[in-house]
Amino acid sequence: MIKSFINYPGGKYRLLSQILPLFPLAYDNFVDMFVGSAVVSANIPLDVPIFAYDLDRKLIELLKFVQRVPAEYIIVNVEKLIEKYNLSDTGANGYHFYGLDSANGLSSVNKPGF
């Protein structure tokens, strides 16, 4: 299953194994009314048009940006920001490196750079 590229409140990644079997086997469109991190939309089993909605307009702008910009461009620039502001990089180092786990969060590590 595809994880989201952002950590979003109310994320449904851990629920996907329970949610996806409830979807019909065939449909013409997929409507995601509370898209959040788009993890459900990214994991629907069929190749159909997706209509994603959320009240958070900045979130929708971010999702549209990610949809139209090459992934490599985003990755390179995020890595530059991580380095520039000395932010945590759990993808490279894991939580152990910072003496934390995912339940504790990284705000104490990232606050000075942020």
Coordinates of C-alpha atoms in Angstrom, one line a residue:
M1 CA 0.0 0.0 0.0
I2 CA 1.1 3.5 -0.7
K3 CA 1.8 5.8 2.3
S4 CA 1.1 9.5 2.2
F5 CA 3.9 11.9 1.6
I6 CA 2.6 14.0 4.5
N7 CA 1.6 13.3 8.1
Y8 CA -1.9 14.4 8.3
P9 CA -4.3 14.5 11.3
G10 CA -6.9 11.8 10.8
G11 CA -4.8 9.9 8.3
K12 CA -6.4 6.7 7.2
Y13 CA -3.3 4.7 6.2
R14 CA -3.6 2.3 9.1
L15 CA -7.3 1.7 8.3
L16 CA -6.8 1.0 4.6
S17 CA -7.0 -2.8 5.1
Q18 CA -10.4 -2.3 6.7
I19 CA -11.7 0.4 4.3
L20 CA -10.7 -0.9 0.9
P21 CA -12.7 -4.2 1.0
L22 CA -15.8 -2.1 1.6
F23 CA -15.5 -0.4 -1.8
P24 CA -17.6 -1.8 -4.8
L25 CA -15.7 -4.0 -7.3
A26 CA -16.5 -1.6 -10.1
Y27 CA -17.3 2.1 -10.4
D28 CA -16.9 4.9 -12.9
N29 CA -15.6 7.6 -10.6
F30 CA -14.2 7.9 -7.1
V31 CA -15.2 10.8 -4.8
D32 CA -13.0 11.4 -1.8
M33 CA -15.0 14.0 0.3
F34 CA -12.4 14.4 3.0
V35 CA -9.2 13.8 1.1
G36 CA -6.7 14.8 3.8
S37 CA -3.4 13.3 2.8
A38 CA -5.0 11.5 -0.2
V39 CA -4.0 8.1 1.1
V40 CA -7.3 6.5 0.3
S41 CA -7.4 8.0 -3.2
A42 CA -3.9 6.8 -3.8
N43 CA -4.8 3.2 -2.9
I44 CA -8.1 2.7 -4.7
P45 CA -7.8 -0.5 -6.6
L46 CA -9.2 0.7 -10.0
D47 CA -7.9 3.3 -12.5
V48 CA -10.9 5.7 -12.5
P49 CA -11.2 9.5 -12.3
I50 CA -10.7 10.7 -8.8
F51 CA -12.6 13.8 -7.4
A52 CA -10.9 14.9 -4.2
Y53 CA -12.4 17.5 -1.9
D54 CA -11.4 19.0 1.4
L55 CA -12.2 22.3 3.2
D56 CA -8.5 23.1 3.6
R57 CA -7.8 25.0 0.4
K58 CA -4.0 25.1 1.1
L59 CA -4.1 21.3 1.3
I60 CA -5.8 21.1 -2.0
E61 CA -3.3 23.5 -3.5
L62 CA -0.5 21.3 -2.2
L63 CA -2.1 18.1 -3.7
K64 CA -2.5 19.8 -7.0
F65 CA 1.2 21.0 -6.9
V66 CA 2.4 17.4 -6.2
Q67 CA 0.2 16.1 -9.0
R68 CA 1.7 18.4 -11.6
V69 CA 5.4 18.6 -10.5
P70 CA 7.9 15.8 -11.1
A71 CA 8.5 13.8 -7.9
E72 CA 12.3 14.2 -8.2
Y73 CA 12.0 18.0 -8.2
I74 CA 10.0 17.8 -5.0
I75 CA 12.3 15.3 -3.3
V76 CA 15.5 17.3 -4.2
N77 CA 14.0 20.6 -2.9
V78 CA 12.6 19.0 0.3
E79 CA 16.0 17.6 1.0
K80 CA 17.5 21.0 0.5
L81 CA 15.1 22.5 3.0
I82 CA 15.8 19.8 5.5
E83 CA 19.5 20.5 5.3
K84 CA 19.1 24.3 5.2
Y85 CA 17.0 24.5 8.3
N86 CA 18.6 21.4 10.1
L87 CA 15.2 19.6 10.3
S88 CA 14.7 16.0 11.1
D89 CA 15.0 13.4 8.4
T90 CA 13.3 10.3 9.6
G91 CA 13.4 8.8 6.1
A92 CA 17.2 8.7 6.2
N93 CA 17.8 8.3 9.9
G94 CA 14.6 6.9 11.5
Y95 CA 13.2 8.1 14.8
H96 CA 15.8 6.3 17.0
F97 CA 18.5 8.7 15.7
Y98 CA 16.6 11.6 17.4
G99 CA 15.9 9.6 20.6
L100 CA 12.2 9.6 19.8
D101 CA 9.5 7.4 18.3
S102 CA 6.5 8.3 16.1
A103 CA 4.2 8.6 19.1
N104 CA 6.4 11.4 20.6
G105 CA 6.7 13.5 17.5
L106 CA 9.6 15.6 16.3
S107 CA 8.6 19.1 17.3
S108 CA 11.3 19.4 19.8
V109 CA 13.9 18.5 17.2
N110 CA 12.5 20.7 14.5
K111 CA 11.5 23.8 16.5
P112 CA 14.9 25.6 16.4
G113 CA 15.0 25.3 12.6
F114 CA 11.4 26.0 12.1

